[in-house]
mmCIF file of C-alpha atoms and ligand atoms in Angstrom:
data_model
loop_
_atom_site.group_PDB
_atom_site.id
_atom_site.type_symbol
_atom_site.label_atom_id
_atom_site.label_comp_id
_atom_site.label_asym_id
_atom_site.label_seq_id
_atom_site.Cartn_x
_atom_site.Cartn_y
_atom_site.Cartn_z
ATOM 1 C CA UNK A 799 -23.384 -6.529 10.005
ATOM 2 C CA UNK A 800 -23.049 -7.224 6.549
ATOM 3 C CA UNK A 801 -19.368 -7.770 4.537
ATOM 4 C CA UNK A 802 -21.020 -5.552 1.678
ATOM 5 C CA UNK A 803 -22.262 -2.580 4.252
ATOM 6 C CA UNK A 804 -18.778 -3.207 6.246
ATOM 7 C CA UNK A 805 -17.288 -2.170 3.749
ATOM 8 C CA UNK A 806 -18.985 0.981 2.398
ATOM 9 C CA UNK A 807 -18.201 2.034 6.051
ATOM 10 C CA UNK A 808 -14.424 1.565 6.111
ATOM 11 C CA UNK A 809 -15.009 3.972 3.033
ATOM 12 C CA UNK A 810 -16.738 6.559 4.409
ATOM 13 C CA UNK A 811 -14.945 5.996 7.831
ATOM 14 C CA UNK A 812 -11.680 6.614 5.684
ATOM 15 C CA UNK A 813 -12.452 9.550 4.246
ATOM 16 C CA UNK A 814 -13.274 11.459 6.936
ATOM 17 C CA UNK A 815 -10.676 10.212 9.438
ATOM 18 C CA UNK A 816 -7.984 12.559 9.222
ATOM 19 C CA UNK A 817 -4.549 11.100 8.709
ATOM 20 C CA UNK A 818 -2.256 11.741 12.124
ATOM 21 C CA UNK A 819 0.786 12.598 9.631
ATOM 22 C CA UNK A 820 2.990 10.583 11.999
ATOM 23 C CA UNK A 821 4.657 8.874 9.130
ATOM 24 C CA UNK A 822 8.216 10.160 10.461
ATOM 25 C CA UNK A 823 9.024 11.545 6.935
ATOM 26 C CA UNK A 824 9.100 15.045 8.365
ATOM 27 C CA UNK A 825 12.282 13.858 10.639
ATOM 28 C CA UNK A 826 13.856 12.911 6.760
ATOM 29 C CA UNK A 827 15.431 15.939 5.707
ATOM 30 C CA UNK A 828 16.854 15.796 1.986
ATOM 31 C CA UNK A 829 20.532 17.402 1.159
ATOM 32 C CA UNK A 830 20.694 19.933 -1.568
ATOM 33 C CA UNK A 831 23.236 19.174 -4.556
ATOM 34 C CA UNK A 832 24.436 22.146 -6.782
ATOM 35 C CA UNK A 833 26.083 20.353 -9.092
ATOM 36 C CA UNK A 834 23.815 17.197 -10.088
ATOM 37 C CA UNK A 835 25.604 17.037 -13.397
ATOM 38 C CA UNK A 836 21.719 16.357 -14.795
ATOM 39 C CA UNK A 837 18.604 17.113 -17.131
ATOM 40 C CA UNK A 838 15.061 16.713 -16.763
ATOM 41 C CA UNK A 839 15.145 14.228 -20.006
ATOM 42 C CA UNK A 840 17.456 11.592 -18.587
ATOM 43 C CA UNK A 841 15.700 10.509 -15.619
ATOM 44 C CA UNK A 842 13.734 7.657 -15.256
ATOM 45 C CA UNK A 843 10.450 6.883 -13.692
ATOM 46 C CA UNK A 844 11.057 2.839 -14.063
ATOM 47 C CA UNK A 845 10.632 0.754 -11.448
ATOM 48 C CA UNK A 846 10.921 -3.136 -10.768
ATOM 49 C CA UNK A 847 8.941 -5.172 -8.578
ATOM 50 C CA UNK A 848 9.456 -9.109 -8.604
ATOM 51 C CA UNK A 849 10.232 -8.783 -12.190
ATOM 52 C CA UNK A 850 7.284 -6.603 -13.393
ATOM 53 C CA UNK A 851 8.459 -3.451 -15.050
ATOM 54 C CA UNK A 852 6.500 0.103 -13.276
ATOM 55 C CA UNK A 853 6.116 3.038 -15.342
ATOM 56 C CA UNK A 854 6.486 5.319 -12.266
ATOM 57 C CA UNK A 855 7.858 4.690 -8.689
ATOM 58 C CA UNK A 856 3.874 4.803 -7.119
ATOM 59 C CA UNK A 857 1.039 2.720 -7.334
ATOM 60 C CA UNK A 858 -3.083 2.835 -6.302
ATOM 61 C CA UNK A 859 -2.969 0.776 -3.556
ATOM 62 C CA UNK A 860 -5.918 -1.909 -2.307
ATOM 63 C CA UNK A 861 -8.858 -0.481 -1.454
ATOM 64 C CA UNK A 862 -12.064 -1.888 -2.562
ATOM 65 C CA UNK A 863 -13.867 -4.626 -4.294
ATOM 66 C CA UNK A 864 -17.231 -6.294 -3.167
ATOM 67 C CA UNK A 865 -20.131 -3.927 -2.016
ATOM 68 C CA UNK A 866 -22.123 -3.687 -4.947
ATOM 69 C CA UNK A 867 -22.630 -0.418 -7.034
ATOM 70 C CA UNK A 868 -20.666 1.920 -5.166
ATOM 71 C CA UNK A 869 -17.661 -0.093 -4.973
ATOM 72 C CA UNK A 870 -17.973 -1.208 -8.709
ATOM 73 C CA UNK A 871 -17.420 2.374 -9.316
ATOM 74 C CA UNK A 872 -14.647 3.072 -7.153
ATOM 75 C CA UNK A 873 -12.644 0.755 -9.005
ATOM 76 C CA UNK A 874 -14.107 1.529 -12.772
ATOM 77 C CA UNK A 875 -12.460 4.919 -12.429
ATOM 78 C CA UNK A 876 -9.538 3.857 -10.328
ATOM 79 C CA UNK A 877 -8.477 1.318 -13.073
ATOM 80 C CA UNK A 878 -9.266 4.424 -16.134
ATOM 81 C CA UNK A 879 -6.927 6.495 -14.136
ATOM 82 C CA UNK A 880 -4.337 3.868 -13.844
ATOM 83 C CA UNK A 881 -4.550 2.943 -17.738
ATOM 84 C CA UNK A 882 -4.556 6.609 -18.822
ATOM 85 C CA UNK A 883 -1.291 7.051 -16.707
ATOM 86 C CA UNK A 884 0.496 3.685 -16.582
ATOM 87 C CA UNK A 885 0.607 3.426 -12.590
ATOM 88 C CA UNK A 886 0.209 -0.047 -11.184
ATOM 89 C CA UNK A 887 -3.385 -0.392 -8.937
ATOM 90 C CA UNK A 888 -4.219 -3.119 -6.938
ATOM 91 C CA UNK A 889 -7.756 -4.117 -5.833
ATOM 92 C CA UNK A 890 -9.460 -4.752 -2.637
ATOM 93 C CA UNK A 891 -9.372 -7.841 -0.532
ATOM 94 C CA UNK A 892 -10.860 -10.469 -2.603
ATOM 95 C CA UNK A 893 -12.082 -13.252 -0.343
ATOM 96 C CA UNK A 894 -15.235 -11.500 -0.607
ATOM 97 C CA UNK A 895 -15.851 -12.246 -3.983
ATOM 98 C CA UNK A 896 -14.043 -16.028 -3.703
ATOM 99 C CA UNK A 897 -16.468 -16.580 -0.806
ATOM 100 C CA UNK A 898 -19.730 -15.158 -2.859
ATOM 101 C CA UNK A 899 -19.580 -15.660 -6.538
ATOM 102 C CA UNK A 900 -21.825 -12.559 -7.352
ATOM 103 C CA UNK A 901 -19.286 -10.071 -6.415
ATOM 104 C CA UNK A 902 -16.889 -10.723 -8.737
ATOM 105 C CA UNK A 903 -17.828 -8.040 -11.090
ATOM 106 C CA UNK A 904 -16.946 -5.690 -9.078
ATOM 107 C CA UNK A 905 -13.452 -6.638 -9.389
ATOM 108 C CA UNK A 906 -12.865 -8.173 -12.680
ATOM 109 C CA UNK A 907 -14.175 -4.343 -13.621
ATOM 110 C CA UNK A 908 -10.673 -3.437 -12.962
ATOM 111 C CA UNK A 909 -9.351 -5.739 -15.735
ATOM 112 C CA UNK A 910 -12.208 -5.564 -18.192
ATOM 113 C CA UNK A 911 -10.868 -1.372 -17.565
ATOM 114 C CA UNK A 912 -7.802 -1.443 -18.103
ATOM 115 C CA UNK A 913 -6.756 -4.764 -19.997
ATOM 116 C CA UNK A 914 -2.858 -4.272 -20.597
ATOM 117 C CA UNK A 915 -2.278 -2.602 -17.001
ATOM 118 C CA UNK A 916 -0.485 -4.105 -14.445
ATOM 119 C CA UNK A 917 -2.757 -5.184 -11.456
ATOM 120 C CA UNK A 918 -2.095 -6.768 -8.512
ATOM 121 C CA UNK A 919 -4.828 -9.021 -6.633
ATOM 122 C CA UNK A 920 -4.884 -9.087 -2.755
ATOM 123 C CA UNK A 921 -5.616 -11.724 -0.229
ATOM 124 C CA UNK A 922 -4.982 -11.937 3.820
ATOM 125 C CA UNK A 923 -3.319 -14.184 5.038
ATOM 126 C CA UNK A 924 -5.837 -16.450 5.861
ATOM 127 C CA UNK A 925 -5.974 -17.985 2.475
ATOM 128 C CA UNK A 926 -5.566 -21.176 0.744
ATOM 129 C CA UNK A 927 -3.706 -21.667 -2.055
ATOM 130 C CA UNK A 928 -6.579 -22.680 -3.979
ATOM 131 C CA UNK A 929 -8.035 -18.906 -3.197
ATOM 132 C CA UNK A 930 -4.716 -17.644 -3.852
ATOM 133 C CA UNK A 931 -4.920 -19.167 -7.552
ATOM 134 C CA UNK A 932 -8.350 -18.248 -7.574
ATOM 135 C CA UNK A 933 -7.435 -14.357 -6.852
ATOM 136 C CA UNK A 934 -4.983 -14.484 -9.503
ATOM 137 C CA UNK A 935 -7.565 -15.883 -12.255
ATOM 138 C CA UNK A 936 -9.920 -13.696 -11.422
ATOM 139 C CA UNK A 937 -8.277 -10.555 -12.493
ATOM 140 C CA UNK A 938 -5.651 -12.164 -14.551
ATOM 141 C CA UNK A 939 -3.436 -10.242 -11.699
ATOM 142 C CA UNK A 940 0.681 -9.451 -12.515
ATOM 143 C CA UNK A 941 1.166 -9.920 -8.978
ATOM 144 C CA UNK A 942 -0.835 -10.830 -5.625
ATOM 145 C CA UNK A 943 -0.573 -8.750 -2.203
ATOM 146 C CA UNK A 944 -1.301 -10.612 0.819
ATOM 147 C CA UNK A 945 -2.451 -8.159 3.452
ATOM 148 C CA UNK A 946 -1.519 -8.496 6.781
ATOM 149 C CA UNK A 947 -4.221 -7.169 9.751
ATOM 150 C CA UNK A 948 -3.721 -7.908 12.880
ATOM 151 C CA UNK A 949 -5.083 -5.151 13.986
ATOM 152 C CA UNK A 950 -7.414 -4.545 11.971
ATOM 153 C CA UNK A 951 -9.127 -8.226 12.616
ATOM 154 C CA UNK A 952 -8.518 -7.711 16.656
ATOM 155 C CA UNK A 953 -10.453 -4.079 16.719
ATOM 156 C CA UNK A 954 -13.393 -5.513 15.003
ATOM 157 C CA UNK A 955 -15.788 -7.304 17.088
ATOM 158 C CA UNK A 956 -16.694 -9.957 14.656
ATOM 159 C CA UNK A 957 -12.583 -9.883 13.574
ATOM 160 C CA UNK A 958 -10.700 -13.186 13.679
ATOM 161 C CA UNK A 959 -9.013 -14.007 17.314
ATOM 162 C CA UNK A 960 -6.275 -16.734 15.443
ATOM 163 C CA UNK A 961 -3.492 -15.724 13.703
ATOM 164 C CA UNK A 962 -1.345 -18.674 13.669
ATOM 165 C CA UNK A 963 0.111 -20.209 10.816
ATOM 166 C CA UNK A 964 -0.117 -17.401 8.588
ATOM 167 C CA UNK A 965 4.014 -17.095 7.815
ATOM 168 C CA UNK A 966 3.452 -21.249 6.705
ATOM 169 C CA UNK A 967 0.385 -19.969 4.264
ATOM 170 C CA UNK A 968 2.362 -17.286 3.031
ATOM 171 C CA UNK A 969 5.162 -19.071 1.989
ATOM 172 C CA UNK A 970 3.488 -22.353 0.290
ATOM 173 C CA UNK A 971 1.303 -19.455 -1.807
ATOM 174 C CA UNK A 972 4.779 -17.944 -3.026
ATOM 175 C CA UNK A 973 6.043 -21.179 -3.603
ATOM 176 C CA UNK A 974 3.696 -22.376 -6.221
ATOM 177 C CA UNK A 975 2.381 -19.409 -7.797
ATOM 178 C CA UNK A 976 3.322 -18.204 -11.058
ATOM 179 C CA UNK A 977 3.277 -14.740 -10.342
ATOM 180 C CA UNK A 978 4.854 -12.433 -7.501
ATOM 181 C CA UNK A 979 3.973 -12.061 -4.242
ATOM 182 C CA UNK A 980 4.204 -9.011 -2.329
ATOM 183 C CA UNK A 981 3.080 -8.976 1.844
ATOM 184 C CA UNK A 982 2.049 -5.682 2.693
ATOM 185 C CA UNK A 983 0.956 -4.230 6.160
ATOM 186 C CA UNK A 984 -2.153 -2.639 5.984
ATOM 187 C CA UNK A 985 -1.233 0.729 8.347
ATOM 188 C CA UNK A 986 0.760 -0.271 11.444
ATOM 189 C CA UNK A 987 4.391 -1.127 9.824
ATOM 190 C CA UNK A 988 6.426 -3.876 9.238
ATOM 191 C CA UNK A 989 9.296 -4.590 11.835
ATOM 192 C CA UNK A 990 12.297 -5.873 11.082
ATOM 193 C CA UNK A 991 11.945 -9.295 13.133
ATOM 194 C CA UNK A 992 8.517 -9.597 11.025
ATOM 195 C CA UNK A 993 10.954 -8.717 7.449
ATOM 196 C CA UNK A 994 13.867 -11.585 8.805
ATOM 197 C CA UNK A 995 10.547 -14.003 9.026
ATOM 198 C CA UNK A 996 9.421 -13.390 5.523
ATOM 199 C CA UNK A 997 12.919 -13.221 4.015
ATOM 200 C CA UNK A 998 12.998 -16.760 4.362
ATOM 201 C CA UNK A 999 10.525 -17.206 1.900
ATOM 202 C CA UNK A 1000 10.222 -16.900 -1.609
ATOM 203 C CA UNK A 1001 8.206 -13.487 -1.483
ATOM 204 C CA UNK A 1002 9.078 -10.615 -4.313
ATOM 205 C CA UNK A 1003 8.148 -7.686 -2.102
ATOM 206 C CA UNK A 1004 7.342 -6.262 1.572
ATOM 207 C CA UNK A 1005 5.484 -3.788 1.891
ATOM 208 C CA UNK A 1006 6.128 -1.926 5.077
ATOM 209 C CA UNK A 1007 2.714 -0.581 5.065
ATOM 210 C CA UNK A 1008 3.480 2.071 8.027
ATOM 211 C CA UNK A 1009 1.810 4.296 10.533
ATOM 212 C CA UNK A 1010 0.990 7.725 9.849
ATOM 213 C CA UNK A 1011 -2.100 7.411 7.360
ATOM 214 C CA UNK A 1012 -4.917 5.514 6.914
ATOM 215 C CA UNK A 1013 -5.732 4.304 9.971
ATOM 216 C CA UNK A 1014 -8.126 0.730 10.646
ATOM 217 C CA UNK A 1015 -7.795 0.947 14.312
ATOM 218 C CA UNK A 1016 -8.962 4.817 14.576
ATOM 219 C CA UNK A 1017 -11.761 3.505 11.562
ATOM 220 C CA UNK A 1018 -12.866 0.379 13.766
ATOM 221 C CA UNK A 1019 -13.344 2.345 17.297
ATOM 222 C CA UNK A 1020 -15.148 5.560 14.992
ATOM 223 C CA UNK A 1021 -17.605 2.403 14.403
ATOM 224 C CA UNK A 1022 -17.916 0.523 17.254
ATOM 225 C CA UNK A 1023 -19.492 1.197 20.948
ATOM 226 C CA UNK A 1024 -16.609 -1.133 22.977
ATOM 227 C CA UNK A 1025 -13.410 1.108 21.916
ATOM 228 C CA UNK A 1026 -10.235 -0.506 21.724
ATOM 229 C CA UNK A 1027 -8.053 2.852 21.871
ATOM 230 C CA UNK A 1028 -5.151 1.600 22.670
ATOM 231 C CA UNK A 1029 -4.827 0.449 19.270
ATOM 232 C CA UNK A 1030 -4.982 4.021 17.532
ATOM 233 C CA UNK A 1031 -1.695 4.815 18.300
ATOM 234 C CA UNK A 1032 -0.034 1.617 17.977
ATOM 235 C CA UNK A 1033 2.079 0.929 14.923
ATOM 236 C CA UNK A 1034 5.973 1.335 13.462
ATOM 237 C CA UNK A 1035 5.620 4.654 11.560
ATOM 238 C CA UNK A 1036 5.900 4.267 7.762
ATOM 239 C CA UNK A 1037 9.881 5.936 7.507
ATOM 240 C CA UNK A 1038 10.733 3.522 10.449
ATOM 241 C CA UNK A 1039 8.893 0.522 9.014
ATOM 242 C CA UNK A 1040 10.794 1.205 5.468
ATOM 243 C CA UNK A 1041 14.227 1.586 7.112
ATOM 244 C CA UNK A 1042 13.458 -1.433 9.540
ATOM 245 C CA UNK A 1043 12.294 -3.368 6.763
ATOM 246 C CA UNK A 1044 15.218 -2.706 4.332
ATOM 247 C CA UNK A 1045 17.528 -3.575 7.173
ATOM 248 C CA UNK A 1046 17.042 -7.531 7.032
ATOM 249 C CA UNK A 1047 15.764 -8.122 3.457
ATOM 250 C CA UNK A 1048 17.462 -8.727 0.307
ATOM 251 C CA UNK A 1049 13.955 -8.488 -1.283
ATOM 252 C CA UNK A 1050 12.141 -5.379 -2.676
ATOM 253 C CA UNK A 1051 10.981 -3.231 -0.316
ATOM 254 C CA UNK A 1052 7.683 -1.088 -0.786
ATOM 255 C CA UNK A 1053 6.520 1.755 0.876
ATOM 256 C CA UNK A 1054 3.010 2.862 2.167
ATOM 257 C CA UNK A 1055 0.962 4.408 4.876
ATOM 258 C CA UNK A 1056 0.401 8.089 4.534
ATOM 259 C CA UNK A 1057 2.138 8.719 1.778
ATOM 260 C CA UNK A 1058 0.249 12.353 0.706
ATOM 261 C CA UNK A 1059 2.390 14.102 -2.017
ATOM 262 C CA UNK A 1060 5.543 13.746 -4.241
ATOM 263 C CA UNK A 1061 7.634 14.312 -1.046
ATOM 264 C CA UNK A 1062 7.094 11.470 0.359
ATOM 265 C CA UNK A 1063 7.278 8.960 -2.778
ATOM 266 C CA UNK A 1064 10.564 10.849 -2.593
ATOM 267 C CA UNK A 1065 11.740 10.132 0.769
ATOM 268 C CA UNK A 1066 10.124 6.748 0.570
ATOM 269 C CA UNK A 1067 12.703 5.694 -2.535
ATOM 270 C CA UNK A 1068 15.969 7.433 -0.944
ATOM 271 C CA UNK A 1069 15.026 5.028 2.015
ATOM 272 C CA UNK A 1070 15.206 2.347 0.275
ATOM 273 C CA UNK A 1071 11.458 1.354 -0.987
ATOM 274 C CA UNK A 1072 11.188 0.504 -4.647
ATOM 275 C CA UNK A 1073 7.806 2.151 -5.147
ATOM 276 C CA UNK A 1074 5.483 3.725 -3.007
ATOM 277 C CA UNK A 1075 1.457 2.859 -2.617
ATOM 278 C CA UNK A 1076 -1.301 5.415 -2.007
ATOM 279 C CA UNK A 1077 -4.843 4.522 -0.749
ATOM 280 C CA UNK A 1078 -6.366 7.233 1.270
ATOM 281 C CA UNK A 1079 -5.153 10.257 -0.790
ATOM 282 C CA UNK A 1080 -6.513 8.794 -4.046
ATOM 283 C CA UNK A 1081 -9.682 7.619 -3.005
ATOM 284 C CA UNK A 1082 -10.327 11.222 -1.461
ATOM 285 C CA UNK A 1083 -9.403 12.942 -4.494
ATOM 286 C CA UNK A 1084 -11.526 10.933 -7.026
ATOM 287 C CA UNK A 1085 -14.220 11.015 -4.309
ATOM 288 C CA UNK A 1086 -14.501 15.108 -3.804
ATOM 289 C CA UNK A 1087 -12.846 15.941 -7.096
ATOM 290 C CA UNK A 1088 -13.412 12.851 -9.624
ATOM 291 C CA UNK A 1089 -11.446 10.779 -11.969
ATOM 292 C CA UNK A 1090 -9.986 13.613 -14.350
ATOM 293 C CA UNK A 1091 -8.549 15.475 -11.195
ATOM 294 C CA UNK A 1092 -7.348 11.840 -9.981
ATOM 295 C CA UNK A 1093 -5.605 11.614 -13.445
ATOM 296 C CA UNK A 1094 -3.487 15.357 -13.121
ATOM 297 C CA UNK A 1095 -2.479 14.642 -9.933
ATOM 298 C CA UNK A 1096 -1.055 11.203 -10.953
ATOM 299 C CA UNK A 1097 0.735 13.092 -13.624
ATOM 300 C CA UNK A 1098 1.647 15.953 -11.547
ATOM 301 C CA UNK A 1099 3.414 13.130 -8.803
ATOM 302 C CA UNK A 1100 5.243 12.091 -12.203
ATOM 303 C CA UNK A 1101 6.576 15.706 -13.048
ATOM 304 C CA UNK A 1102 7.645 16.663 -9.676
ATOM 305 C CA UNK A 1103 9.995 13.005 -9.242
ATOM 306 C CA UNK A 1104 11.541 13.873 -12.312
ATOM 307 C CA UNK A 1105 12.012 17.493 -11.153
ATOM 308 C CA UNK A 1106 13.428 16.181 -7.989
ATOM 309 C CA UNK A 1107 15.288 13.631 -8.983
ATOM 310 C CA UNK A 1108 17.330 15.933 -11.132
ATOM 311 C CA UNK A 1109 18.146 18.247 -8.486
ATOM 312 C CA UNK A 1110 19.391 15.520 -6.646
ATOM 313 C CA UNK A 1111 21.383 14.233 -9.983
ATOM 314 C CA UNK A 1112 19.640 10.917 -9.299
ATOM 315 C CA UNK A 1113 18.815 9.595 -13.016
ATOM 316 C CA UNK A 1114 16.947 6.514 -12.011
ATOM 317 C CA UNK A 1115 15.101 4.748 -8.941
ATOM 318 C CA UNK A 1116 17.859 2.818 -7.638
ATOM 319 C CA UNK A 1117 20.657 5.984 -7.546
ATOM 320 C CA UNK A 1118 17.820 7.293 -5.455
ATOM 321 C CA UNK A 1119 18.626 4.404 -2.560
ATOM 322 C CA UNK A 1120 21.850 6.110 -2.387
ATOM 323 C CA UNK A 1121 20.798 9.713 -2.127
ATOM 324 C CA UNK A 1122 22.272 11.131 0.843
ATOM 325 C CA UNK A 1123 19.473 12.049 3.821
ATOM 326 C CA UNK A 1124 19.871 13.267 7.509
ATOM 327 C CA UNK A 1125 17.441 12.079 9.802
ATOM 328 C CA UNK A 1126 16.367 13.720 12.981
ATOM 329 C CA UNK A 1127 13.461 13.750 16.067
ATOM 330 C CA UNK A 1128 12.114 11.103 16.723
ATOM 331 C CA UNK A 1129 12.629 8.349 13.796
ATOM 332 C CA UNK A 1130 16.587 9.439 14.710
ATOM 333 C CA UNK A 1131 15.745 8.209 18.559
ATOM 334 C CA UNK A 1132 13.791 5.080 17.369
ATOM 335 C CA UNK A 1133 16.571 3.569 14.845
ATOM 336 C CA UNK A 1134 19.233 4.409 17.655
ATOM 337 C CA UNK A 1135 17.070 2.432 19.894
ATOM 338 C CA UNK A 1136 16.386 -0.518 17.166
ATOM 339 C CA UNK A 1137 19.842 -0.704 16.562
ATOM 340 C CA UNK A 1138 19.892 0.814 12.940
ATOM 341 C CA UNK A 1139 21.861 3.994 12.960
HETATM 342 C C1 LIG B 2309 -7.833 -0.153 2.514
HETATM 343 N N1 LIG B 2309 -6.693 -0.962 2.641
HETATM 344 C C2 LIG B 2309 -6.750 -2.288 2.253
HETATM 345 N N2 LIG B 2309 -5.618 -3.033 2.179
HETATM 346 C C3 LIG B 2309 -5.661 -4.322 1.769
HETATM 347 O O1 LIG B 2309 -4.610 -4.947 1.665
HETATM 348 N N3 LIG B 2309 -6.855 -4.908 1.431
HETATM 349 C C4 LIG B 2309 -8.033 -4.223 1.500
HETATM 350 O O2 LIG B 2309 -9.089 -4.763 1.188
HETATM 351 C C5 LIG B 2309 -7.999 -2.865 1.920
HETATM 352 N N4 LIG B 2309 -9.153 -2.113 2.021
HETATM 353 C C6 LIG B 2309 -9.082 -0.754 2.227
HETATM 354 C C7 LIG B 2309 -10.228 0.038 2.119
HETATM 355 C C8 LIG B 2309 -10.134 1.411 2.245
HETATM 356 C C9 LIG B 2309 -11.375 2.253 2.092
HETATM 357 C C10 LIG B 2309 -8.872 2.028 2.498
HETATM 358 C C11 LIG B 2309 -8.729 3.520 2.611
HETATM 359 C C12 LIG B 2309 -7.753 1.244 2.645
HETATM 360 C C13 LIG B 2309 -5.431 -0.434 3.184
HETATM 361 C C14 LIG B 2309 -4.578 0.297 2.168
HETATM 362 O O3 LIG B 2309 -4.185 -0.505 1.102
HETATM 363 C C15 LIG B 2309 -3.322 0.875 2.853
HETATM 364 O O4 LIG B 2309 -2.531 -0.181 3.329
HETATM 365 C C16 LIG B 2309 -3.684 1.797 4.022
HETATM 366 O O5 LIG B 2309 -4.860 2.511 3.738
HETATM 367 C C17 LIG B 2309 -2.589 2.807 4.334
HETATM 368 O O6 LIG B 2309 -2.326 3.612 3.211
HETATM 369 P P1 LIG B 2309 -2.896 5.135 3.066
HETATM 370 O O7 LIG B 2309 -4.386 5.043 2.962
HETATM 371 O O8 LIG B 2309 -2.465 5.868 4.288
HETATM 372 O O9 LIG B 2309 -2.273 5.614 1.785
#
């Protein structure tokens, strides 16, 4: 099968697979205060990641890139919905376009968009740092993700089988490149013995990348006659994977994987993630609704924080990391049994 019909598939695939919701956020209750000794005009939205100043706590997360038309669209309107509200977006995988020249457009579309945004590049972990620096130039990217997918890779029958040496590629990329790099899961969580591995290298941000959304295992096995199942449910769900992660890092901590609605950016950031990313939900909505509809709810996201945050008397992103939260069900039973209650 082609890379370019691969990956109108995962597209399709991802819009109709239904999220399982197991993100754990629903065992992540909130407490109430009554006297948050706060207004609506003193909160801030700001956020930080490896020195890059976010307008809001959320960002589009990778998607797309390569594929021709269709996917030169997809990311056209992504990166006018970013610019008109000041989110951060990050594009597809690129080692399409750094293996085949002619598909470049269909990322540098992003930039050529939305000129003064911030935009991160992504990579897996596969890559040189030649590709790396190649990423970067070819979106004049603020930041680069490198994507980890394990699973991903091993549910695909023409997937890689060899994962070694990916921690040693990671690091010598965020040794020598000028800007940030954040390592994000791609669905099936960061654990905290993967975090203490990455911790030890100059990396800006993990991105727990959870279970509970988008999922590539569930996408693969929709596609594919030999079904690896017992992938679909395997994965650290994204509350667990943000906790987990958070435990062992000094480093900024993202959050993503099913993240749906305000609620969750929410409980994402008292946590302990700097910013949330959203895939899935985004692509849906500018898919079935368009880019205008994309744009309100980005804005809408940005009213509710602020509404939450002052109830909570939380006036920026990091007084949100000390919001107090109970936690019950299950995530309470797996952080007893990981050791991190
Ligand atoms: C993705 N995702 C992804 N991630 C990545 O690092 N590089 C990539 O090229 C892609 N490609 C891609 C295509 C499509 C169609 C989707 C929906 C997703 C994964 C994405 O960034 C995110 O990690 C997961 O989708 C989980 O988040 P959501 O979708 O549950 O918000």
């Amino acid at each position: 099968m082609s890379r370019a019909k691969r990956k109108l598939d995962h597209i399709q695939y991802a819009l109709n697979d239904k999220p399982s919701g197991m993100t754990g956020f629903d065992d992540v209750q909130i407490v109430h205060q009554s006297l948050p000794d706060c207004s609506v005009e003193e909160v801030s939205l700001h956020s930080e990641v490896g020195g890059l100043v976010l307008s809001s706590p959320f960002f589009i997360n990778a998607m797309t890139g390569g594929g021709g038309e269709k996917t030169l669209e997809i990311n056209a309107s992504l990166a006018r919905a970013a610019r008109e509200t000041g989110i951060a977006l990050s594009v597809g995988s690129q080692m399409s376009a750094i293996k085949d020249k002619e598909e470049r457009r269909t990322y540098s579309i992003v930039r050529k968009e939305n000129p003064n945004g911030v935009i991160f590049g992504n990579i897996g972990s596969e890559a040189t740092l030649s590709q790396a620096f190649e990423a970067v130039e070819m979106i004049e990217a603020d930041a680069l993700q490198i994507h980890l997918n394990v699973i991903q890779e091993l549910a695909m029958p023409e997937g890689d089988r060899s994962f070694n040496g990916a921690l040693e590629r990671i690091s010598h990329i965020a040794n020598e490149l000028s800007v940030p790099v954040i390592v994000k899961e791609t669905g099936f969580g960061i654990s905290k013995e993967a975090a203490a591995k990455l911790n030890n290298t100059n990396v800006a941000a993990i991105d727990a990348g959870g279970y509970g959304g988008t999922n590539f295992s569930s996408i693969e096995n929709s596609r594919q006659e030999r079904k690896k199942l017992f992938f679909d449910q395997w994965g650290i769900p994204t509350a667990a994977s943000i906790i987990e992660t958070a435990s062992v890092t000094g480093k900024t901590v993202l959050a993503s994987g099913g993240i749906q609605s305000s609620i969750d950016i929410l409980k994402s950031l008292i946590l302990g993630a700097s910013a949330a990313g959203i895939a899935g939900k985004f692509l849906k909505i500018l898919t079935e609704e368009g880019e205008n509809e994309l744009i309100n709810e980005i804005e809408y996201v940005n009213e509710d924080l602020v509404m939450m945050m002052t109830a909570l008397g939380c006036r920026d992103i990091t007084s949100l990391h000390r919001a107090p939260a109970v936690i019950s069900g299950d995530l309470y039973h797996w952080l007893h049994s990981r050791g991190l209650d």
